[in-house]
Coordinates of C-alpha atoms in Angstrom, one line a residue:
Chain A
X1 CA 128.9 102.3 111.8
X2 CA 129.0 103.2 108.3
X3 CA 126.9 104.0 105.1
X4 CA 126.3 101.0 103.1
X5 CA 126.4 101.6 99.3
X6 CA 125.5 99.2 96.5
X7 CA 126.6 99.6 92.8
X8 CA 123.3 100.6 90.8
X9 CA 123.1 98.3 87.6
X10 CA 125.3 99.5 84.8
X11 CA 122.2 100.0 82.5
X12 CA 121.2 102.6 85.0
X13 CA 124.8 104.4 85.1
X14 CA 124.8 104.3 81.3
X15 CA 121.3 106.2 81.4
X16 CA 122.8 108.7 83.9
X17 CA 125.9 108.9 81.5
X18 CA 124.2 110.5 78.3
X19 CA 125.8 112.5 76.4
X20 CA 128.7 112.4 78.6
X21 CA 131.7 110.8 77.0
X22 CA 134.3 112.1 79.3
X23 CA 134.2 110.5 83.0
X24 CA 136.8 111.3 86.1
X25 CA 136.3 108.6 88.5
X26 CA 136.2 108.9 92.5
X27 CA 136.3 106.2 94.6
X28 CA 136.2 106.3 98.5
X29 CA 138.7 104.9 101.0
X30 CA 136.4 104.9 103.9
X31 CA 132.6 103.2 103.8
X32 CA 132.5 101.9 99.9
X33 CA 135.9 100.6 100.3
X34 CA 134.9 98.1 103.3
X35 CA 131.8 97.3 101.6
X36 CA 133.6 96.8 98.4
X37 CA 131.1 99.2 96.4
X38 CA 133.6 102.0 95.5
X39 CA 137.1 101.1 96.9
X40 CA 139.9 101.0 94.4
X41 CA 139.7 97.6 93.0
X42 CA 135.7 98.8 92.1
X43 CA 136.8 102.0 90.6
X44 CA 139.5 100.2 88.1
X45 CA 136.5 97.7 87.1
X46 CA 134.4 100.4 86.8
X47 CA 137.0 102.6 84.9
X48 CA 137.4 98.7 82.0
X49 CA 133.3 98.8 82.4
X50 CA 132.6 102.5 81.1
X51 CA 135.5 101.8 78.3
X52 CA 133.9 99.1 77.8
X53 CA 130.4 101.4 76.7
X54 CA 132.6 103.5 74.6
X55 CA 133.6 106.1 77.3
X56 CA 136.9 107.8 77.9
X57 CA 138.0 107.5 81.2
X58 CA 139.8 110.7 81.8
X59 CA 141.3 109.6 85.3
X60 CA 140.8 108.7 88.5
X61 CA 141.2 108.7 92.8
X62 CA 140.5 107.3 95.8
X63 CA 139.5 109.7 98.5
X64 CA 140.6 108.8 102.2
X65 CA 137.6 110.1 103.4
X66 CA 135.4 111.5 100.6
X67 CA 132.7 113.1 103.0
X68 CA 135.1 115.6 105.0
X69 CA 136.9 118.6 104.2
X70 CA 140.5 116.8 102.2
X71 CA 138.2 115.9 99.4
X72 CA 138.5 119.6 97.8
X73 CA 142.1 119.2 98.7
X74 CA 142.4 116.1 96.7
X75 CA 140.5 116.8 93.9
X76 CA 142.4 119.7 93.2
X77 CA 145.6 117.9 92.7
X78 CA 143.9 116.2 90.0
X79 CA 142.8 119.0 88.6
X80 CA 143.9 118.4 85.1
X81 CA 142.2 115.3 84.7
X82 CA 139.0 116.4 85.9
X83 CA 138.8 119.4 84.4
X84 CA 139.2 117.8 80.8
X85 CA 136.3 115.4 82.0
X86 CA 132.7 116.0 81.5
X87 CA 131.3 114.8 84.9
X88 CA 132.4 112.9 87.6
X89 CA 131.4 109.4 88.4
X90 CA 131.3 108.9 92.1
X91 CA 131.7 105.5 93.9
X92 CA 131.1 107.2 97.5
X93 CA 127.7 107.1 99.5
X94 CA 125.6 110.1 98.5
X95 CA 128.0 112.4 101.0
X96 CA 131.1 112.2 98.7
X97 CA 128.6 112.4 95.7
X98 CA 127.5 116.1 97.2
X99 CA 130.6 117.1 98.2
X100 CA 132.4 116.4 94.7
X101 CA 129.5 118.5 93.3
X102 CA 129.6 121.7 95.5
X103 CA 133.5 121.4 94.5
X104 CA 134.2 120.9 91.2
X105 CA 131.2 122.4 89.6
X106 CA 131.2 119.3 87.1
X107 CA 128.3 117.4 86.5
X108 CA 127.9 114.6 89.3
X109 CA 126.8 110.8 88.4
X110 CA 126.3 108.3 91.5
X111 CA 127.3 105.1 90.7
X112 CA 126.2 103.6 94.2
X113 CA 122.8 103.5 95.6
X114 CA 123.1 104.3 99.7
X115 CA 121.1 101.8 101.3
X116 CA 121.1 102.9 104.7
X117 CA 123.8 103.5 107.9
X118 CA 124.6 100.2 109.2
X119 CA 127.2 97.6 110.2
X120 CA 128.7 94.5 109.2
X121 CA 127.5 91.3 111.1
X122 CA 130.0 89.0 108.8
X123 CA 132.0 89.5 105.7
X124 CA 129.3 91.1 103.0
X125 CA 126.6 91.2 105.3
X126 CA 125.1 94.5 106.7
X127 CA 122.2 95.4 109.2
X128 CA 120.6 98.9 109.9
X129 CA 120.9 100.3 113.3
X130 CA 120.3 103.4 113.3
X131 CA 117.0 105.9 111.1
X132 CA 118.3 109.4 112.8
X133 CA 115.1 109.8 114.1
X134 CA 115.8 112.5 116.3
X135 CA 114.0 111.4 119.5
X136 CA 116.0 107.8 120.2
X137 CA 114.0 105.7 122.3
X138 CA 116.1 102.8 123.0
X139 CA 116.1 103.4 126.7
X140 CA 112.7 101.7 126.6
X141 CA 113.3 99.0 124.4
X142 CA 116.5 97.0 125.6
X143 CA 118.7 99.0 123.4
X144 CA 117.4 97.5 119.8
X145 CA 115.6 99.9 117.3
X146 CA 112.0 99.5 116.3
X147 CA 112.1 102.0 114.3
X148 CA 115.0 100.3 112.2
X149 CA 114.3 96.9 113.5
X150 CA 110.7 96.7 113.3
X151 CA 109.5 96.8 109.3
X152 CA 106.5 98.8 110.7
X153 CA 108.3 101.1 113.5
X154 CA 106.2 100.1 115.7
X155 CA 106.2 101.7 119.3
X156 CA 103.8 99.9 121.6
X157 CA 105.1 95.7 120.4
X158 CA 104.6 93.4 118.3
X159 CA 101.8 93.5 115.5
X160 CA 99.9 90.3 114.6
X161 CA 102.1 89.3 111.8
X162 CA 105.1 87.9 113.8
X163 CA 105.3 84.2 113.7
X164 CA 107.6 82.1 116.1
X165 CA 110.2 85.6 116.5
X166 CA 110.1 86.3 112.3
X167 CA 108.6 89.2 110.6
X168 CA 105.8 89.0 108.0
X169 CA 107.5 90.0 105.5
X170 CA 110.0 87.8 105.4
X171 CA 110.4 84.9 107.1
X172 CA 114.4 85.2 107.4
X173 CA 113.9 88.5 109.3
X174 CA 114.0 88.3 113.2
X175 CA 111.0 90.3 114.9
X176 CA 112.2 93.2 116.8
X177 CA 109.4 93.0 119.3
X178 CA 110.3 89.4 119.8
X179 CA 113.8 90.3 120.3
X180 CA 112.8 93.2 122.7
X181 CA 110.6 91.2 124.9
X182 CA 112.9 88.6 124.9
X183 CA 115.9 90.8 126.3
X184 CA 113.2 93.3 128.2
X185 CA 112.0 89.8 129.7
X186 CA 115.7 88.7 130.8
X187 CA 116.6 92.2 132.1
X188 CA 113.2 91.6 134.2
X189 CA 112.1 95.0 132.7
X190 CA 109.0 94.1 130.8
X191 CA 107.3 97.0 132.5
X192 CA 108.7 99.0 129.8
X193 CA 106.9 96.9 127.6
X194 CA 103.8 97.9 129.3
X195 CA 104.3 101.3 129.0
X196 CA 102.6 103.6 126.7
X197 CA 104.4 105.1 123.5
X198 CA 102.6 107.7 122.1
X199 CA 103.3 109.0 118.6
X200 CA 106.9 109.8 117.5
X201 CA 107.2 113.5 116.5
X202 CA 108.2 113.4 113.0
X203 CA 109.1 117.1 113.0
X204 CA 112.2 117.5 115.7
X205 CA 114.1 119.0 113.0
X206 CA 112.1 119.9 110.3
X207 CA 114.1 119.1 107.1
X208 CA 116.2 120.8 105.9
X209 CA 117.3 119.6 109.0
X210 CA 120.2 121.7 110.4
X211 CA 121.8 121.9 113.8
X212 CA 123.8 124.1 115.9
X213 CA 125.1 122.5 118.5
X214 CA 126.8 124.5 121.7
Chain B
X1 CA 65.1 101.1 114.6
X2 CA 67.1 98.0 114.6
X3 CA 69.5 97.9 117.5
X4 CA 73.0 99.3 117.3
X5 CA 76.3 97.6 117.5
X6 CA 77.3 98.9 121.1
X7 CA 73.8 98.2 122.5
X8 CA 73.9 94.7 121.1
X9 CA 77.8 94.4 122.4
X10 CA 75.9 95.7 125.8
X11 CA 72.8 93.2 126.1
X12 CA 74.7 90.3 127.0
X13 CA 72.9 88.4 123.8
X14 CA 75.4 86.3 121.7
X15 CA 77.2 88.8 119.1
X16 CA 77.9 88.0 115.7
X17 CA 79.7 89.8 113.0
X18 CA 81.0 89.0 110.3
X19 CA 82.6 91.1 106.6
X20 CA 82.4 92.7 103.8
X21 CA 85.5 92.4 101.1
X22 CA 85.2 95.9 99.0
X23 CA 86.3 95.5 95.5
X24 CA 89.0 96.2 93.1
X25 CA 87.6 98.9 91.0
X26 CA 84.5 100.6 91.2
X27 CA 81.6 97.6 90.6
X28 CA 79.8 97.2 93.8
X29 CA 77.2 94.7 92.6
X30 CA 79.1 91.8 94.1
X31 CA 79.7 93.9 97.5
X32 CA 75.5 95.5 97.8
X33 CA 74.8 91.8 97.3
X34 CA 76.8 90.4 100.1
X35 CA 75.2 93.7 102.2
X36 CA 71.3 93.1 101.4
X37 CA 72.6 89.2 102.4
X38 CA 73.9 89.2 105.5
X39 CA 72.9 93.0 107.0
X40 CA 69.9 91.4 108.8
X41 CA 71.7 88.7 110.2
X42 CA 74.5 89.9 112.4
X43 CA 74.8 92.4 114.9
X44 CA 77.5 94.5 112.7
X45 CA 79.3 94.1 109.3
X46 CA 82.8 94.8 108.8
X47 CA 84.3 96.4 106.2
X48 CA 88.0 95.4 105.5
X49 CA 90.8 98.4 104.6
X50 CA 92.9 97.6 101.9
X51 CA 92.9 93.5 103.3
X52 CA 96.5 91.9 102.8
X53 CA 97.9 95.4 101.5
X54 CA 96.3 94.8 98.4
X55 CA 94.5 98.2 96.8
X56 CA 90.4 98.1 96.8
X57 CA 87.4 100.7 97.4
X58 CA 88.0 102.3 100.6
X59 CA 86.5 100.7 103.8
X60 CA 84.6 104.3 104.7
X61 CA 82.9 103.6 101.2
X62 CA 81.8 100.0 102.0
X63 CA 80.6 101.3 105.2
X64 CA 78.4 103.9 103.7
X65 CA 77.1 101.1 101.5
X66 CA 76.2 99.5 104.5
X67 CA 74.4 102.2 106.1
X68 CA 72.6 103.1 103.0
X69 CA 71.6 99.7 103.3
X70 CA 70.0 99.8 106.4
X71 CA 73.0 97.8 108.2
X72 CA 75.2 98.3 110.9
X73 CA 78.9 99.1 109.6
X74 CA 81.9 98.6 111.5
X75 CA 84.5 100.6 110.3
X76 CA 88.4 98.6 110.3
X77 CA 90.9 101.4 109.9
X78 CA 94.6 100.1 109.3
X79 CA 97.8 102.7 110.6
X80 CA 99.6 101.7 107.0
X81 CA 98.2 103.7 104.5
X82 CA 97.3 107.3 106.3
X83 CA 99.3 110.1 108.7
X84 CA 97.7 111.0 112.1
X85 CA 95.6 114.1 110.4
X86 CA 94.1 111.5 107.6
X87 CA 93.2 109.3 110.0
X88 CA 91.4 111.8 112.0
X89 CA 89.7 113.7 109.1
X90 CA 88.1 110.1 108.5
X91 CA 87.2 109.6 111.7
X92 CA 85.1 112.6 111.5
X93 CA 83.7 112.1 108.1
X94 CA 82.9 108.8 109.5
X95 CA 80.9 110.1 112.7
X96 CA 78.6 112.4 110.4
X97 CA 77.5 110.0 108.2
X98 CA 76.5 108.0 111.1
X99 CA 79.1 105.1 111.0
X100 CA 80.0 104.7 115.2
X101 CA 82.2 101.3 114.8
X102 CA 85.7 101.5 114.5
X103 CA 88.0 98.1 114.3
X104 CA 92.0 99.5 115.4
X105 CA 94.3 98.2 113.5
X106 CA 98.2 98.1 112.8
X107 CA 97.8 96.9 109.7
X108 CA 99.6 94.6 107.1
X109 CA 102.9 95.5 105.6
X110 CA 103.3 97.0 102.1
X111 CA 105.5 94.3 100.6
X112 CA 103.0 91.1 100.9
X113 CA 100.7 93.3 98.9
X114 CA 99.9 94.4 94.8
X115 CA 101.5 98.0 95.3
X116 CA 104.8 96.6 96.4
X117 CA 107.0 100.0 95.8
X118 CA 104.8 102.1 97.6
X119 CA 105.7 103.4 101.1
X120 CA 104.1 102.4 104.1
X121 CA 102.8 105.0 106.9
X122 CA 102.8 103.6 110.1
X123 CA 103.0 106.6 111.6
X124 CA 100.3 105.5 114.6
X125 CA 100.1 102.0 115.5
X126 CA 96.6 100.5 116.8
X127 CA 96.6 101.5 120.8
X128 CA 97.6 104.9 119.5
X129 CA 95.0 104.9 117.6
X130 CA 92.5 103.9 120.1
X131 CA 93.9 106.8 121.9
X132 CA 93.4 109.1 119.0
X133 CA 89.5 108.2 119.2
X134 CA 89.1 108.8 122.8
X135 CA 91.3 112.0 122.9
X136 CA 89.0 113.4 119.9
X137 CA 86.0 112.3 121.6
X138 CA 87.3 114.2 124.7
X139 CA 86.6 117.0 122.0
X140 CA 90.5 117.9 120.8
X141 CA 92.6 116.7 118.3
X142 CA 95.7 114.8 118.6
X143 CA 97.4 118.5 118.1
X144 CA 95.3 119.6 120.9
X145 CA 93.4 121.8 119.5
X146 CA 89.5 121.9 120.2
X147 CA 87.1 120.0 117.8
X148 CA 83.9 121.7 116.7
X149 CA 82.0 119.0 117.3
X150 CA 83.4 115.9 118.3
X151 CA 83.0 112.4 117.8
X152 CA 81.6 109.0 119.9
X153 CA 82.9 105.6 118.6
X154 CA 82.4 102.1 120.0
X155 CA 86.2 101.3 119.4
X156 CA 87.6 97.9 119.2
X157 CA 91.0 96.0 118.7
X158 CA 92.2 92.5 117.8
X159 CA 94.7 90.1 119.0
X160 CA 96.3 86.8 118.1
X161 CA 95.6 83.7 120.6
X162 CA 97.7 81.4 118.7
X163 CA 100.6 83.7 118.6
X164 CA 104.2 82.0 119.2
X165 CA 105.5 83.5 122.1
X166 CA 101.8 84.6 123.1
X167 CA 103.1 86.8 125.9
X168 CA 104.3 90.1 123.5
X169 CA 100.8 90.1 121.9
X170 CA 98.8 89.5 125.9
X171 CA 101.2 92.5 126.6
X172 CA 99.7 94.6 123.4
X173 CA 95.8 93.0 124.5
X174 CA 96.3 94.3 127.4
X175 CA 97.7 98.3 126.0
X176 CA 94.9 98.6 123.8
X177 CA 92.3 97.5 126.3
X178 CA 93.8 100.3 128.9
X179 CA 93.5 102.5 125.6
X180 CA 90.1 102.2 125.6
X181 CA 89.0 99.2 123.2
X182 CA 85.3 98.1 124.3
X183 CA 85.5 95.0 121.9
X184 CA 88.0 92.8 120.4
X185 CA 87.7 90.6 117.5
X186 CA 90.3 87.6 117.4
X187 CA 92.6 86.5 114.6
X188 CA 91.1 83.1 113.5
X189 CA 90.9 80.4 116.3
X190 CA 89.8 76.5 115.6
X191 CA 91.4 75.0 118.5
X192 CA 88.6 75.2 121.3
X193 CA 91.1 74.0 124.0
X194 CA 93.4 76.5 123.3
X195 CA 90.9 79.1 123.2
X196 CA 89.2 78.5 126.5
X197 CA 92.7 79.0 128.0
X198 CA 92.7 82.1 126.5
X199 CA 89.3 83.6 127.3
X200 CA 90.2 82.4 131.2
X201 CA 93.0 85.2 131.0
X202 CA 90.6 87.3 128.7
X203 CA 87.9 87.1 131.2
X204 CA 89.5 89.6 133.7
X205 CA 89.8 92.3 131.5
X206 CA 86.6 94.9 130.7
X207 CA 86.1 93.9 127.1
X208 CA 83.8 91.8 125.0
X209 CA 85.6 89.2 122.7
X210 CA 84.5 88.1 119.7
X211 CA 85.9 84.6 118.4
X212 CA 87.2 84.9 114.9
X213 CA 85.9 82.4 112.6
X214 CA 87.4 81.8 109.3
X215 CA 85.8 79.0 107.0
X216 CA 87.7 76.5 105.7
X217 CA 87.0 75.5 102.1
X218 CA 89.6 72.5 101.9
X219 CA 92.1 70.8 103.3
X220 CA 94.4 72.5 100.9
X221 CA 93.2 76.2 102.2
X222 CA 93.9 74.8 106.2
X223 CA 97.3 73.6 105.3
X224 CA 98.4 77.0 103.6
X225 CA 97.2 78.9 106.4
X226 CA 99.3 76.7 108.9
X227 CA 102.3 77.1 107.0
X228 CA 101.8 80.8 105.8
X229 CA 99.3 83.0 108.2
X230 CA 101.0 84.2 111.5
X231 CA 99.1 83.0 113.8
X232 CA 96.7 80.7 112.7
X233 CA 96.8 77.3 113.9
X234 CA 94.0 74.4 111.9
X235 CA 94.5 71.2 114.2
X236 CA 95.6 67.8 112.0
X237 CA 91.8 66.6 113.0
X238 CA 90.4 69.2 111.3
X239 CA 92.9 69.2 107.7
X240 CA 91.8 65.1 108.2
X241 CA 87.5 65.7 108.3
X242 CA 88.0 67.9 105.2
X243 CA 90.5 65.8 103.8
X244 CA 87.7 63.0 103.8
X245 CA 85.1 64.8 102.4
X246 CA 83.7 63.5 99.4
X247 CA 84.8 65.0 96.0
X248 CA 82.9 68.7 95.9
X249 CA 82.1 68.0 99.6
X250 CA 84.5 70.2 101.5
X251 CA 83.4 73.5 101.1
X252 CA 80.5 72.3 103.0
X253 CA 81.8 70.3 105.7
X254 CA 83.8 73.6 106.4
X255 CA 80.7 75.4 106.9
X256 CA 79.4 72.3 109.0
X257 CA 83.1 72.9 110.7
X258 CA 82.1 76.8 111.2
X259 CA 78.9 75.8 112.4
X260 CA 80.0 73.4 115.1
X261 CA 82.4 75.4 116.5
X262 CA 79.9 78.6 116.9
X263 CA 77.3 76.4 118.2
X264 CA 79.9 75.0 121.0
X265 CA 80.9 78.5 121.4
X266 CA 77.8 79.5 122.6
X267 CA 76.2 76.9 124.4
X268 CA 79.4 77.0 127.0
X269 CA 79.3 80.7 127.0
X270 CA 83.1 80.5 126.3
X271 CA 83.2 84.3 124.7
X272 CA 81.0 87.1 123.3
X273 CA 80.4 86.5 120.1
X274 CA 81.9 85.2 116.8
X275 CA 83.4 87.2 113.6
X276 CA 83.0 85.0 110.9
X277 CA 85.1 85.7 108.2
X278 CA 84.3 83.9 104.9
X279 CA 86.8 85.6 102.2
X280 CA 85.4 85.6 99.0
X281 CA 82.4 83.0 100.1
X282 CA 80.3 85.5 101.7
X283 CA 77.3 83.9 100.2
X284 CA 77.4 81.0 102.4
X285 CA 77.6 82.5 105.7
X286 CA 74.0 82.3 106.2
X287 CA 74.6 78.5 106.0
X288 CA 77.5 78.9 108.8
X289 CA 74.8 80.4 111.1
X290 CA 72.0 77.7 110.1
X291 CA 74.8 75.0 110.7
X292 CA 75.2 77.0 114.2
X293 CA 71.5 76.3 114.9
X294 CA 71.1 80.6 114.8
X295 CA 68.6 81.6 112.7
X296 CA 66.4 84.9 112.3
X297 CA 69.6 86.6 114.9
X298 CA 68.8 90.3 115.0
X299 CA 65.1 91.6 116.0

């Protein structure tokens, strides 16, 4: 499981970029480097692409892991180089973008959008799997999501808009309700199916959502 | 006082409803029309929410047309576009104003519509919110708290008989029927064979169904809707009598088409009623029901 990124358009980073001339680039050796969004082949063509628009490039880094603790570590040792740069250009999911905020204190750019937490089903292709919900329910539905799964979220099967096991909004996209009765059906478990959902509680952790765990 | 939607649902007479499209701004000329045209000569009317995800005059507004009008408004209420307390404040804005029908449903996705960016509710799907109604008529909200003044609604659902597999959606018919809908309105049938084999499952179940009844305007139209509306299946004998129509001719051999299959509806007692939907032709469903042999239908 991992957080898949994809690069926003250049014409967007440029926006993001005004009146910023210096950039330190950070790239990410976990997540964007197996979806090839921010690993360090993509932060050298990103570092040609911003010279390319006229920017210096003051230096950059891949981060092993640029959501955990090592990152202040890490960017420290390139301390020179960042702290002649005006902001930071991030090729991390939105973790690593926070984190090289909160420590560096230098203006923070995303260069990635983060799509959603996912896998890989085949080289460059990713599904979502999982919403963090908060109240997982996949005891009841043969152990696929519909609240990733199902365009709607729906709870209680299918709506009308599923056509020989493909979603309505795109006719590519497998139905999750299909694919729940199908495997509910198998498991001889379509009782479940009969059961009543009621509403998800969209407050278990009101956000901010934080935890304490014991 | 002309007879109310549950009553006529409860008389054992033939029902028919059929709908209202609301516009896409604030002209209602078009929309009173099609009211003051077909009011008189259905047992309810209707009024679609936001149809295909596509941004128009709320449904609650058409419905208070329709009760200014002296008709009998049934209210479709989609999960897409509203939370849990939206959905109830309309409810109850909807029982004072004297609007008792309400049409449960999921509702179509956000992306096949005009407002593709915009995000998608869902936060209730249609047997919760068939629960929603009873628990507030029960006299609490869905936060449990007590009502003053509760609500009574004739509630009712829809389901797909042509669906492929049909067994998830019987499985959903069935939810929404033990979550209290009183009548159910079908997705459009034209297959009378298939249908029959439906209504013998449908039978055992406590609910009135209502056939839905789309016109056909051409071959073209049929076709289109075989390849791109879930669930809707126009047999090649059908696409062939409107492909022979003469030039000009097909719009009203799909109202003979309507007609026909009404009439055989009712003379063999196969379901409830009929929902005729004529999008964007509402004019000519008074020539559906004449083609039906029903004429002068509500007292």
């Amino acid at each position: 499981m991992k957080s898949i990124t994809r690069q926003k358009p250049l014409e967007e980073i440029e926006q993001q970029l005004e009146g910023l001339e210096r950039a330190y680039i950070i790239g990410c050796g976990t997540c964007t480097t197996m979806t090839k969004t921010g690993g360090r082949e993509e932060v050298l063509d990103m570092k040609e692409r911003l010279q390319g628009l006229g920017k210096m490039v003051t230096g950059w880094t891949v981060i092993p892991i640029a959501c955990d603790e090592m990152t202040e570590a890490s960017l420290k040792e390139n301390d020179g180089a960042i702290r002649s740069a005006d902001c930071l250009l991030v090729m991390s999911c939105a973790l690593g973008v926070q984190k090289a905020g909160s420590y560096s204190g230098k203006p923070v750019i995303p260069a990635l959008d983060t799509l959603f937490i996912g896998v890989e089903d085949k080289p460059g292709y990713f599904h979502e799997v999982c919403d963090q919900c908060g109240h997982c329910v996949l005891g009841y539905t043969a152990g696929i999501c519909p609240i990733t799964a199902c365009h709607k979220g729906l709870l209680n099967g299918p709506c009308g808009g599923t056509n020989n096991g493909k979603c309505e909004i795109d006719k590519e996209k497998d139905c999750a309700w299909t694919l729940i009765y199908q495997r509910l059906k198998a498991q001889d478990r379509l009782d479940l199916m009969r059961k009543y959902q009621p509403p998800k509680n969209s407050q278990v952790i009101p956000r901010p959502r934080l935890a304490r765990i014991l | 006082m002309a007879q109310s939607f549950k009553e006529a649902l409860n008389s054992g007479k033939f029902i028919i409803t059929s709908e209202i499209g609301p516009p896409k701004g604030t002209n209602l000329e078009k929309m009173r029309h099609h009211i003051d045209l077909l009011r008189d000569k259905v047992d309810g009317l209707n009024v679609t929410d936001h149809q295909s995800s596509v941004m128009r005059f709320p449904s609650i507004g058409g419905c208070l047309e329709i009760k200014e009008h002296g008709g009998e408004p049934i209210l479709q209420m989609t999960c897409r576009d509203r939370n849990q307390m939206a959905l109830q404040a309309e409810l109850l804005l909807a029982y004072t104003r004297g609007i008792r029908n309400v049409l449960c449903l999921t509702g179509d996705s956000i992306p096949i519509g005009d407002h593709k960016e915009a995000k998608g509710v869902f936060e209730l799907d249609s047997v919760q919110l068939l629960r929603t109604i009873r628990q507030m008529e029960s006299g609490k909200d869905l936060g449990g708290n007590a009502l003053d003044g509760a609500v009574e609604f004739c509630a009712g659902a829809i389901v797909t008989p042509e669906a492929n597999p049909i067994e998830p959606q019987l499985i959903k018919f069935e939810k929404k029927i033990e979550a209290g809908a009183e009548f159910i309105q079908t997705q459009a049938i034209y297959d009378l064979d298939n249908f029959r084999k439906f209504m013998e499952y449908a039978r055992k179940f406590p609910v009135k169904i209502l056939a839905g009844i789309v016109l056909l305007v051409s071959a073209r139209m049929a076709k289109y809707m075989n390849e791109n509306v879930p669930g809707i299946f126009v047999p090649q004998n059908l696409i062939a009598e409107l492909e022979a129509a003469p030039k000009g001719e097909a719009l009203n051999k799909g109202i003979e088409i309507a007609g026909r299959m009404i009439a055989a509806l009712k003379k063999d007692s196969i379901c409830d009623g009929v929902h005729l939907m004529a999008i964007g032709r509402e004019e000519v469903v008074p020539d559906i029901l004449a083609a039906a042999g029903i004429n002068g239908h509500k007292p």
